[in-house]
Tab-separated table of C-alpha atoms and ligand atoms in Angstrom:
chain	number	residue	atom	x	y	z
A	1	MET	CA	-127.371	-1.756	63.583
A	2	THR	CA	-127.574	0.742	60.827
A	3	GLY	CA	-128.233	3.997	61.377
A	4	ASN	CA	-127.974	3.704	65.276
A	5	GLY	CA	-124.368	6.003	64.782
A	6	ASN	CA	-122.610	3.332	67.358
A	7	ASP	CA	-121.686	1.361	65.014
A	8	ASP	CA	-118.234	1.549	63.977
A	9	ARG	CA	-117.493	-1.414	61.135
A	10	ARG	CA	-115.844	-0.036	57.981
A	11	ASN	CA	-116.411	-1.108	54.424
A	12	THR	CA	-113.360	-3.279	53.804
A	13	VAL	CA	-113.939	-4.116	50.764
A	14	ARG	CA	-111.376	-3.457	48.405
A	15	ARG	CA	-109.481	-2.432	51.543
A	16	ILE	CA	-106.448	-3.875	51.334
A	17	ALA	CA	-104.096	-5.103	54.933
A	18	TRP	CA	-100.912	-5.690	53.318
A	19	PRO	CA	-98.349	-6.478	56.082
A	20	GLU	CA	-95.761	-4.190	56.467
A	21	SER	CA	-91.470	-5.044	56.145
A	22	ARG	CA	-88.372	-3.508	55.850
A	23	SER	CA	-87.729	-6.756	53.445
A	24	ARG	CA	-88.714	-6.718	50.129
A	25	PRO	CA	-88.938	-10.757	48.632
A	26	VAL	CA	-86.752	-12.112	46.290
A	27	ALA	CA	-89.251	-13.351	44.229
A	28	THR	CA	-91.482	-11.023	41.534
A	29	PRO	CA	-94.387	-10.282	43.423
A	30	LEU	CA	-97.652	-11.466	41.341
A	31	PRO	CA	-100.186	-8.905	41.775
A	32	PRO	CA	-103.507	-10.049	39.858
A	33	SER	CA	-105.407	-7.015	40.349
A	34	VAL	CA	-107.101	-5.045	36.645
A	35	VAL	CA	-107.452	-1.474	38.143
A	36	TYR	CA	-104.882	0.211	40.523
A	37	ARG	CA	-106.111	3.460	42.578
A	38	ALA	CA	-104.841	6.011	42.402
A	39	ALA	CA	-104.850	8.574	45.880
A	40	GLN	CA	-106.660	12.033	44.104
A	41	PRO	CA	-107.085	13.048	40.451
A	42	ASP	CA	-104.181	15.024	40.938
A	43	ALA	CA	-102.519	11.827	41.209
A	44	MET	CA	-104.332	10.515	38.320
A	45	ASP	CA	-103.522	13.434	36.197
A	46	ALA	CA	-99.610	13.592	36.426
A	47	GLN	CA	-98.736	10.145	35.953
A	48	TYR	CA	-101.065	10.058	32.716
A	49	LEU	CA	-98.557	13.227	31.611
A	50	GLU	CA	-95.536	11.147	33.204
A	51	GLY	CA	-96.592	7.916	31.236
A	52	THR	CA	-95.466	5.708	33.846
A	53	GLY	CA	-98.116	3.989	36.235
A	54	TYR	CA	-100.385	1.740	36.105
A	55	THR	CA	-103.934	2.386	35.408
A	56	TYR	CA	-105.994	-0.609	33.911
A	57	ALA	CA	-103.911	-3.928	33.035
A	58	ARG	CA	-104.668	-3.803	29.761
A	59	GLU	CA	-103.191	-0.950	29.176
A	60	GLY	CA	-99.663	-2.392	31.195
A	61	HIS	CA	-98.832	-3.962	34.349
A	62	PRO	CA	-95.591	-4.707	36.653
A	63	ASN	CA	-94.965	-8.010	35.784
A	64	ALA	CA	-95.675	-7.638	31.545
A	65	GLU	CA	-93.179	-4.396	31.926
A	66	VAL	CA	-90.407	-7.095	34.753
A	67	LEU	CA	-90.526	-10.080	31.446
A	68	ALA	CA	-89.761	-7.040	28.136
A	69	ALA	CA	-86.494	-5.747	30.599
A	70	LYS	CA	-85.443	-8.975	30.739
A	71	ILE	CA	-85.633	-10.305	26.879
A	72	ASP	CA	-84.432	-6.170	25.791
A	73	ALA	CA	-81.573	-6.963	27.545
A	74	LEU	CA	-81.275	-10.563	25.992
A	75	GLU	CA	-81.400	-8.772	22.809
A	76	GLY	CA	-80.394	-5.206	22.280
A	77	ALA	CA	-83.783	-3.129	22.754
A	78	THR	CA	-85.264	-0.908	24.415
A	79	GLY	CA	-89.343	-0.089	25.777
A	80	GLY	CA	-90.239	-3.723	24.114
A	81	ILE	CA	-93.444	-4.873	24.531
A	82	VAL	CA	-94.790	-8.243	26.040
A	83	THR	CA	-98.510	-9.205	24.201
A	84	GLY	CA	-100.906	-12.591	24.921
A	85	SER	CA	-98.859	-14.228	22.515
A	86	GLY	CA	-96.723	-14.683	19.145
A	87	MET	CA	-99.227	-13.900	16.519
A	88	SER	CA	-100.477	-11.202	18.852
A	89	ALA	CA	-96.547	-9.651	18.796
A	90	ILE	CA	-97.216	-10.122	15.026
A	91	GLY	CA	-100.278	-8.639	14.893
A	92	ALA	CA	-99.010	-5.561	17.267
A	93	VAL	CA	-97.097	-5.274	13.941
A	94	LEU	CA	-99.795	-5.176	11.264
A	95	LEU	CA	-102.340	-3.768	12.755
A	96	GLY	CA	-99.727	-1.265	14.488
A	97	LEU	CA	-97.673	0.381	11.311
A	98	LEU	CA	-100.283	-1.356	8.256
A	99	LYS	CA	-103.325	0.547	6.536
A	100	SER	CA	-104.609	-0.400	2.940
A	101	GLY	CA	-103.111	-0.095	-0.016
A	102	ASP	CA	-99.923	-1.256	1.863
A	103	HIS	CA	-97.689	-3.943	0.726
A	104	VAL	CA	-96.278	-6.461	3.323
A	105	LEU	CA	-93.374	-8.531	1.556
A	106	GLY	CA	-92.543	-11.960	3.972
A	107	GLY	CA	-90.930	-14.921	3.212
A	108	ASN	CA	-92.175	-18.216	2.001
A	109	GLN	CA	-91.903	-20.511	4.995
A	110	LEU	CA	-93.078	-18.228	8.138
A	111	TYR	CA	-94.376	-20.208	10.282
A	112	GLY	CA	-98.001	-21.454	9.880
A	113	ARG	CA	-100.103	-18.627	11.031
A	114	SER	CA	-98.181	-16.020	9.615
A	115	LEU	CA	-98.647	-17.331	5.894
A	116	ARG	CA	-102.438	-17.363	7.261
A	117	LEU	CA	-102.286	-13.593	8.431
A	118	LEU	CA	-100.047	-12.713	5.860
A	119	THR	CA	-102.466	-14.618	2.274
A	120	GLN	CA	-105.482	-14.849	3.413
A	121	ASP	CA	-106.619	-11.683	6.490
A	122	LEU	CA	-104.749	-8.592	5.297
A	123	PRO	CA	-105.680	-8.663	1.767
A	124	ARG	CA	-109.818	-9.303	3.270
A	125	LEU	CA	-108.503	-5.650	5.277
A	126	GLY	CA	-107.021	-4.222	1.954
A	127	ILE	CA	-102.837	-4.698	2.305
A	128	GLU	CA	-101.674	-6.202	-0.317
A	129	THR	CA	-98.957	-9.145	0.006
A	130	SER	CA	-96.757	-10.987	-1.285
A	131	LEU	CA	-94.378	-13.813	-0.919
A	132	ALA	CA	-90.770	-14.465	-1.616
A	133	ASP	CA	-88.383	-17.125	-1.046
A	134	PRO	CA	-85.971	-15.594	0.816
A	135	THR	CA	-82.433	-17.524	0.715
A	136	ASP	CA	-82.775	-15.880	-1.873
A	137	ALA	CA	-82.530	-12.032	-1.620
A	138	ALA	CA	-82.200	-11.040	-5.543
A	139	ALA	CA	-85.507	-12.629	-5.474
A	140	MET	CA	-87.132	-10.559	-2.219
A	141	ALA	CA	-85.640	-7.918	-3.725
A	142	ALA	CA	-87.950	-8.476	-7.142
A	143	ALA	CA	-91.075	-8.960	-5.039
A	144	LEU	CA	-90.307	-5.460	-3.094
A	145	ARG	CA	-93.045	-3.476	-4.722
A	146	PRO	CA	-93.289	0.998	-4.597
A	147	ASN	CA	-95.895	0.534	-1.808
A	148	THR	CA	-93.811	-2.391	0.228
A	149	ARG	CA	-94.127	-0.947	3.653
A	150	LEU	CA	-92.871	-3.587	5.596
A	151	ILE	CA	-91.227	-6.646	5.498
A	152	LEU	CA	-90.997	-10.337	7.640
A	153	VAL	CA	-88.818	-12.716	8.106
A	154	GLU	CA	-87.767	-15.801	10.345
A	155	THR	CA	-84.559	-16.475	10.357
A	156	VAL	CA	-84.560	-20.424	10.115
A	157	SER	CA	-87.655	-21.021	8.010
A	158	ASN	CA	-89.893	-23.714	9.667
A	159	PRO	CA	-89.761	-26.798	9.801
A	160	THR	CA	-87.163	-27.317	6.611
A	161	LEU	CA	-84.239	-25.903	8.782
A	162	ARG	CA	-82.388	-23.430	5.832
A	163	VAL	CA	-81.522	-20.086	6.129
A	164	ALA	CA	-82.194	-16.941	5.378
A	165	ASP	CA	-80.107	-14.708	3.917
A	166	MET	CA	-80.188	-11.942	5.969
A	167	GLU	CA	-76.792	-10.020	5.147
A	168	GLY	CA	-78.620	-9.581	1.515
A	169	ILE	CA	-82.371	-8.805	3.343
A	170	LEU	CA	-80.819	-6.278	6.067
A	171	GLY	CA	-79.818	-4.754	2.728
A	172	LEU	CA	-82.630	-4.897	1.064
A	173	SER	CA	-84.182	-3.381	3.900
A	174	ARG	CA	-82.280	-0.575	4.647
A	175	ALA	CA	-81.785	0.790	0.956
A	176	SER	CA	-85.408	0.676	-0.210
A	177	GLY	CA	-86.212	2.104	3.281
A	178	THR	CA	-88.981	-0.905	4.193
A	179	LEU	CA	-89.026	-2.387	7.612
A	180	LEU	CA	-87.559	-5.036	8.468
A	181	ALA	CA	-89.590	-6.621	10.932
A	182	VAL	CA	-87.689	-10.708	12.266
A	183	ASP	CA	-89.355	-12.864	13.853
A	184	ASN	CA	-86.932	-14.412	16.113
A	185	THR	CA	-88.972	-17.461	17.624
A	186	PHE	CA	-86.849	-20.345	16.808
A	187	THR	CA	-82.839	-18.055	16.496
A	188	THR	CA	-83.646	-16.523	20.448
A	189	PRO	CA	-81.125	-13.814	20.876
A	190	ARG	CA	-78.533	-16.834	21.968
A	191	LEU	CA	-78.255	-17.264	18.176
A	192	TYR	CA	-79.175	-14.202	15.809
A	193	ARG	CA	-79.671	-10.196	17.139
A	194	PRO	CA	-81.534	-9.433	14.943
A	195	LEU	CA	-81.331	-5.569	16.247
A	196	GLU	CA	-78.339	-5.337	16.443
A	197	GLN	CA	-77.383	-6.568	12.444
A	198	GLY	CA	-79.645	-3.846	11.529
A	199	ALA	CA	-83.964	-4.620	11.362
A	200	ASP	CA	-86.135	-2.807	12.706
A	201	ILE	CA	-88.386	-5.288	14.597
A	202	VAL	CA	-87.943	-7.806	16.173
A	203	ILE	CA	-90.257	-10.108	17.109
A	204	HIS	CA	-90.853	-13.609	19.706
A	205	SER	CA	-93.187	-16.246	19.904
A	206	VAL	CA	-92.313	-15.614	24.559
A	207	THR	CA	-94.382	-19.170	24.797
A	208	LYS	CA	-91.471	-21.588	23.205
A	209	LEU	CA	-88.492	-21.572	24.312
A	210	LEU	CA	-87.937	-17.628	25.696
A	211	ALA	CA	-90.606	-19.459	28.436
A	212	GLY	CA	-88.944	-22.678	27.711
A	213	HIS	CA	-91.899	-24.638	30.337
A	214	SER	CA	-95.704	-25.001	27.683
A	215	ASP	CA	-96.905	-23.689	30.409
A	216	ALA	CA	-97.293	-19.312	29.078
A	217	THR	CA	-98.992	-18.545	25.778
A	218	LEU	CA	-97.453	-15.159	25.427
A	219	GLY	CA	-95.358	-12.988	22.759
A	220	TYR	CA	-93.163	-10.219	22.432
A	221	VAL	CA	-92.238	-7.194	19.834
A	222	ALA	CA	-89.302	-4.192	20.168
A	223	ALA	CA	-88.299	-1.705	17.452
A	224	ARG	CA	-85.481	0.497	16.612
A	225	ASP	CA	-87.514	3.152	16.108
A	226	PRO	CA	-89.217	5.370	19.500
A	227	GLU	CA	-92.261	5.962	17.134
A	228	VAL	CA	-92.583	2.313	14.956
A	229	ALA	CA	-92.453	1.429	19.697
A	230	LEU	CA	-95.251	3.708	20.441
A	231	ALA	CA	-97.113	2.324	17.121
A	232	LEU	CA	-97.102	-1.627	18.385
A	233	ALA	CA	-97.457	-0.394	22.004
A	234	THR	CA	-100.848	1.295	21.299
A	235	ALA	CA	-101.638	-1.171	18.672
A	236	ASN	CA	-101.415	-3.347	22.166
A	237	ALA	CA	-103.875	-1.664	24.003
A	238	SER	CA	-106.281	-0.756	21.575
A	239	TRP	CA	-106.826	-4.466	20.608
A	240	GLY	CA	-106.376	-5.835	22.863
A	241	LEU	CA	-103.310	-7.968	21.956
A	242	THR	CA	-101.995	-7.834	25.979
A	243	PRO	CA	-100.913	-10.819	28.612
A	244	SER	CA	-102.301	-11.599	31.196
A	245	PRO	CA	-99.635	-10.496	34.913
A	246	PHE	CA	-99.553	-14.941	35.285
A	247	ASP	CA	-98.929	-15.670	32.397
A	248	CYS	CA	-95.905	-13.257	32.267
A	249	TRP	CA	-94.596	-14.325	35.754
A	250	LEU	CA	-94.815	-18.049	34.715
A	251	ALA	CA	-92.296	-17.016	32.334
A	252	GLU	CA	-90.094	-14.243	33.447
A	253	ARG	CA	-89.407	-17.332	36.363
A	254	GLY	CA	-88.854	-19.525	33.146
A	255	LEU	CA	-86.345	-16.956	31.284
A	256	GLN	CA	-83.835	-17.138	34.343
A	257	SER	CA	-82.876	-20.165	32.563
A	258	PHE	CA	-83.016	-19.216	29.621
A	259	GLN	CA	-79.342	-19.046	28.211
A	260	LEU	CA	-78.586	-23.064	30.200
A	261	ARG	CA	-80.967	-24.394	28.762
A	262	PHE	CA	-81.131	-22.918	25.212
A	263	ASP	CA	-76.809	-24.728	25.637
A	264	ARG	CA	-78.036	-27.320	27.104
A	265	ALA	CA	-80.474	-27.610	24.808
A	266	GLN	CA	-77.898	-27.239	20.971
A	267	ALA	CA	-75.365	-29.754	23.068
A	268	ASN	CA	-78.010	-32.552	23.030
A	269	ALA	CA	-79.792	-31.596	19.537
A	270	ALA	CA	-75.550	-31.838	18.331
A	271	LEU	CA	-75.203	-34.673	20.130
A	272	LEU	CA	-79.230	-36.359	18.604
A	273	ALA	CA	-78.056	-35.202	15.172
A	274	GLU	CA	-74.756	-36.836	14.759
A	275	ALA	CA	-76.601	-40.074	15.953
A	276	LEU	CA	-79.515	-40.203	13.601
A	277	ALA	CA	-77.232	-38.867	10.783
A	278	ASP	CA	-75.420	-42.721	11.394
A	279	CYS	CA	-78.946	-44.444	12.075
A	280	PRO	CA	-80.524	-46.875	9.241
A	281	GLY	CA	-84.066	-46.386	7.849
A	282	ILE	CA	-83.114	-41.620	7.933
A	283	LEU	CA	-82.775	-40.537	4.751
A	284	ARG	CA	-81.222	-37.220	5.720
A	285	VAL	CA	-80.801	-35.270	8.721
A	286	ILE	CA	-80.964	-31.082	8.223
A	287	TYR	CA	-79.038	-29.213	11.457
A	288	PRO	CA	-77.538	-25.790	10.471
A	289	ALA	CA	-74.689	-26.615	12.015
A	290	ARG	CA	-74.038	-30.426	9.827
A	291	PRO	CA	-71.663	-29.349	6.910
A	292	ASP	CA	-74.006	-31.072	4.527
A	293	HIS	CA	-76.681	-28.434	5.913
A	294	PRO	CA	-78.100	-27.022	2.000
A	295	ASP	CA	-77.072	-23.188	3.600
A	296	HIS	CA	-74.066	-24.133	6.178
A	297	ASN	CA	-71.828	-21.826	4.983
A	298	ARG	CA	-74.612	-18.724	6.038
A	299	ALA	CA	-75.324	-20.654	8.892
A	300	THR	CA	-72.288	-21.140	10.362
A	301	GLY	CA	-71.682	-16.865	9.560
A	302	LEU	CA	-74.684	-15.713	10.957
A	303	LEU	CA	-74.910	-17.986	13.900
A	304	GLY	CA	-71.212	-18.706	14.742
A	305	GLY	CA	-71.828	-21.760	14.237
A	306	GLN	CA	-74.777	-23.110	16.027
A	307	GLY	CA	-76.431	-24.904	15.132
A	308	GLY	CA	-79.353	-24.672	17.850
A	309	ASN	CA	-81.970	-27.135	19.440
A	310	MET	CA	-83.538	-27.772	16.194
A	311	LEU	CA	-83.762	-30.517	14.322
A	312	SER	CA	-84.813	-32.604	11.548
A	313	PHE	CA	-85.017	-35.187	9.401
A	314	GLU	CA	-86.661	-37.953	6.782
A	315	LEU	CA	-87.369	-41.354	8.220
A	316	GLU	CA	-87.701	-43.274	4.491
A	317	GLY	CA	-91.188	-45.770	4.703
A	318	GLY	CA	-93.821	-42.851	4.281
A	319	ARG	CA	-96.353	-42.876	6.963
A	320	ALA	CA	-97.324	-46.101	7.954
A	321	ALA	CA	-93.343	-45.849	9.465
A	322	ALA	CA	-94.125	-42.584	10.957
A	323	ASN	CA	-96.842	-43.993	12.384
A	324	ALA	CA	-95.077	-46.652	13.877
A	325	LEU	CA	-92.008	-44.095	15.128
A	326	VAL	CA	-93.914	-41.734	17.432
A	327	ARG	CA	-95.982	-45.035	18.934
A	328	ALA	CA	-92.394	-46.283	19.697
A	329	CYS	CA	-90.946	-43.169	21.527
A	330	PRO	CA	-93.805	-43.383	23.744
A	331	ASP	CA	-91.934	-40.908	26.108
A	332	ILE	CA	-90.910	-38.499	23.806
A	333	PRO	CA	-93.951	-36.107	22.980
A	334	PHE	CA	-95.878	-35.616	19.656
A	335	ALA	CA	-96.907	-32.649	20.058
A	336	PRO	CA	-96.655	-29.347	17.635
A	337	THR	CA	-95.041	-27.662	19.590
A	338	LEU	CA	-91.109	-26.592	20.663
A	339	GLY	CA	-89.170	-24.780	23.319
A	340	ASP	CA	-89.534	-27.647	26.015
A	341	VAL	CA	-87.753	-28.187	28.482
A	342	ALA	CA	-88.388	-32.274	27.088
A	343	THR	CA	-87.142	-32.958	23.432
A	344	THR	CA	-90.924	-33.105	21.135
A	345	LEU	CA	-91.420	-34.597	18.478
A	346	SER	CA	-93.435	-32.884	15.709
A	347	HIS	CA	-94.901	-33.995	12.335
A	348	PRO	CA	-95.478	-31.273	9.270
A	349	ALA	CA	-97.715	-33.035	7.012
A	350	SER	CA	-100.620	-33.961	10.046
A	351	SER	CA	-100.049	-30.595	10.971
A	352	SER	CA	-98.442	-27.739	10.375
A	353	HIS	CA	-97.933	-28.103	6.962
A	354	ARG	CA	-101.515	-30.512	6.566
A	355	GLY	CA	-102.835	-27.352	4.992
A	356	LEU	CA	-100.936	-28.018	1.935
A	357	THR	CA	-100.996	-29.738	-1.145
A	358	PRO	CA	-98.915	-32.969	-1.358
A	359	GLU	CA	-97.413	-31.238	-4.318
A	360	GLY	CA	-96.460	-28.455	-2.057
A	361	ARG	CA	-95.048	-29.779	0.809
A	362	ALA	CA	-92.705	-31.864	-2.307
A	363	GLU	CA	-91.842	-28.892	-3.167
A	364	ILE	CA	-90.318	-28.135	0.229
A	365	GLY	CA	-89.371	-31.225	0.916
A	366	VAL	CA	-92.138	-31.942	4.140
A	367	THR	CA	-93.303	-36.121	3.433
A	368	GLU	CA	-94.721	-38.475	5.340
A	369	GLY	CA	-91.406	-38.989	6.891
A	370	PHE	CA	-90.196	-35.789	7.051
A	371	PHE	CA	-90.494	-35.259	11.553
A	372	ARG	CA	-88.861	-31.989	13.430
A	373	VAL	CA	-86.989	-32.372	16.636
A	374	SER	CA	-87.506	-29.790	19.259
A	375	VAL	CA	-84.620	-31.214	21.554
A	376	GLY	CA	-84.637	-30.477	25.163
A	377	ILE	CA	-82.806	-31.019	28.083
A	378	GLU	CA	-83.192	-33.989	28.879
A	379	GLU	CA	-79.766	-36.267	30.183
A	380	PRO	CA	-78.835	-36.840	25.968
A	381	ASP	CA	-78.001	-40.474	26.012
A	382	LEU	CA	-81.255	-41.158	27.600
A	383	VAL	CA	-83.358	-39.321	24.392
A	384	ILE	CA	-80.689	-40.685	21.060
A	385	GLY	CA	-81.887	-44.511	23.136
A	386	GLU	CA	-85.030	-44.072	22.387
A	387	LEU	CA	-85.095	-42.409	19.309
A	388	THR	CA	-82.501	-44.057	17.307
A	389	ARG	CA	-84.695	-47.265	18.818
A	390	ALA	CA	-88.219	-45.379	17.866
A	391	VAL	CA	-86.020	-45.638	14.018
A	392	ARG	CA	-84.923	-48.771	13.973
A	393	GLU	CA	-88.431	-50.583	14.646
A	394	ALA	CA	-90.188	-48.163	12.550
A	395	VAL	CA	-88.566	-48.952	9.354
A	396	ARG	CA	-88.692	-53.048	9.756
A	397	CYS	CA	-92.115	-52.259	9.976
B	1	LIG	C1	-95.027	-20.535	17.859
B	1	LIG	C2	-94.779	-18.457	16.896
B	1	LIG	C3	-95.498	-18.106	16.078
B	1	LIG	C4	-96.720	-18.291	17.265
B	1	LIG	O1	-96.967	-18.259	18.590
B	1	LIG	P1	-97.651	-18.069	19.745
B	1	LIG	O2	-96.740	-18.326	20.984
B	1	LIG	O3	-97.987	-19.530	19.626
B	1	LIG	O4	-98.619	-17.047	19.373
B	1	LIG	C5	-95.039	-17.882	15.679
B	1	LIG	N1	-94.026	-17.283	15.080
B	1	LIG	C6	-92.911	-18.584	15.091
B	1	LIG	C7	-91.581	-18.900	14.393
B	1	LIG	C8	-93.830	-19.958	15.612
B	1	LIG	O5	-92.709	-20.577	16.479
């Protein structure tokens, strides 16, 4: 049928026949397209010059932009970017801003992978690093060096929930002209907004509370200074740290209910903290809104009296009781993550902190009986009932 001049078949492989409609979808569309076509070279040229529109998804796509704008609004940021994971958001900061010979000062209780980047990967690239206690601004100040380019802290530490001296750290970042990056994953913009307080960079693992359903791995980073922001966006595209449209779509959908979820989870956490504190067999409960928290006054000032959705507790009876506790509450997933709609339980000594020596763990109070709870949005009675019953069973063993 070819070559006879009468063939009216056409190549439809990449002809998009999307039905026209005057009305528009209410939910965000999800184009998975890797590439965008332009009408002619002039149009392509113009788009590059304006810096708007899309060409290739690694350079940017609508779902990432929609999600970033919504997180920007929560954080009081402009021009934030979405990355393929929380770690790639941190990666964009490190790769985009540092060069060999620089020094980075980190909090000594950062997320485990962040600690690993600082202690093992950056030195390999000729970048000096050191760690100091962020609850002690004088210790942080003493660790600054003339070549310190970046300070990286978390406001509330994992899993001991210590509250950083943010006022002191903000002051020394200003006084020394060092960029301050805050990983705001634990606190979320519902408790603390680093840029509004004077930090230079805010980072999220969107995977956690912002997306909230444990079905998308994503990160976010925004900077106050447009030049810094451009360096982050460039690192994101050049190192291929960028996210998939579908993950962005899921996270944007999850984000619609973030504030409701957060408030409910926080209210549940306060109730659970109270119930656990009254439970025989519990040696201590760590929750920033409780008066017996070691940084209670600072937490009250920094987080406005709120405690968040994370709490930790120490069970008597060591590893045997810890095993028994997890077996006794099958409806609370034992899973090392946080921020899910469901309450989840993690045991740092066997997961996130297994790399430390027992002495190193003891130094920060992470014993074999230490658990971290990410409180979810369930009916509070159900979670409190199950966990307190499990504690009673576990310490009887
Ligand atoms: C989970 C987490 C990260 C890493 O995020 P991913 O999305 O898992 O890459 C970074 N910082 C904190 C505080 C986290 O909890």
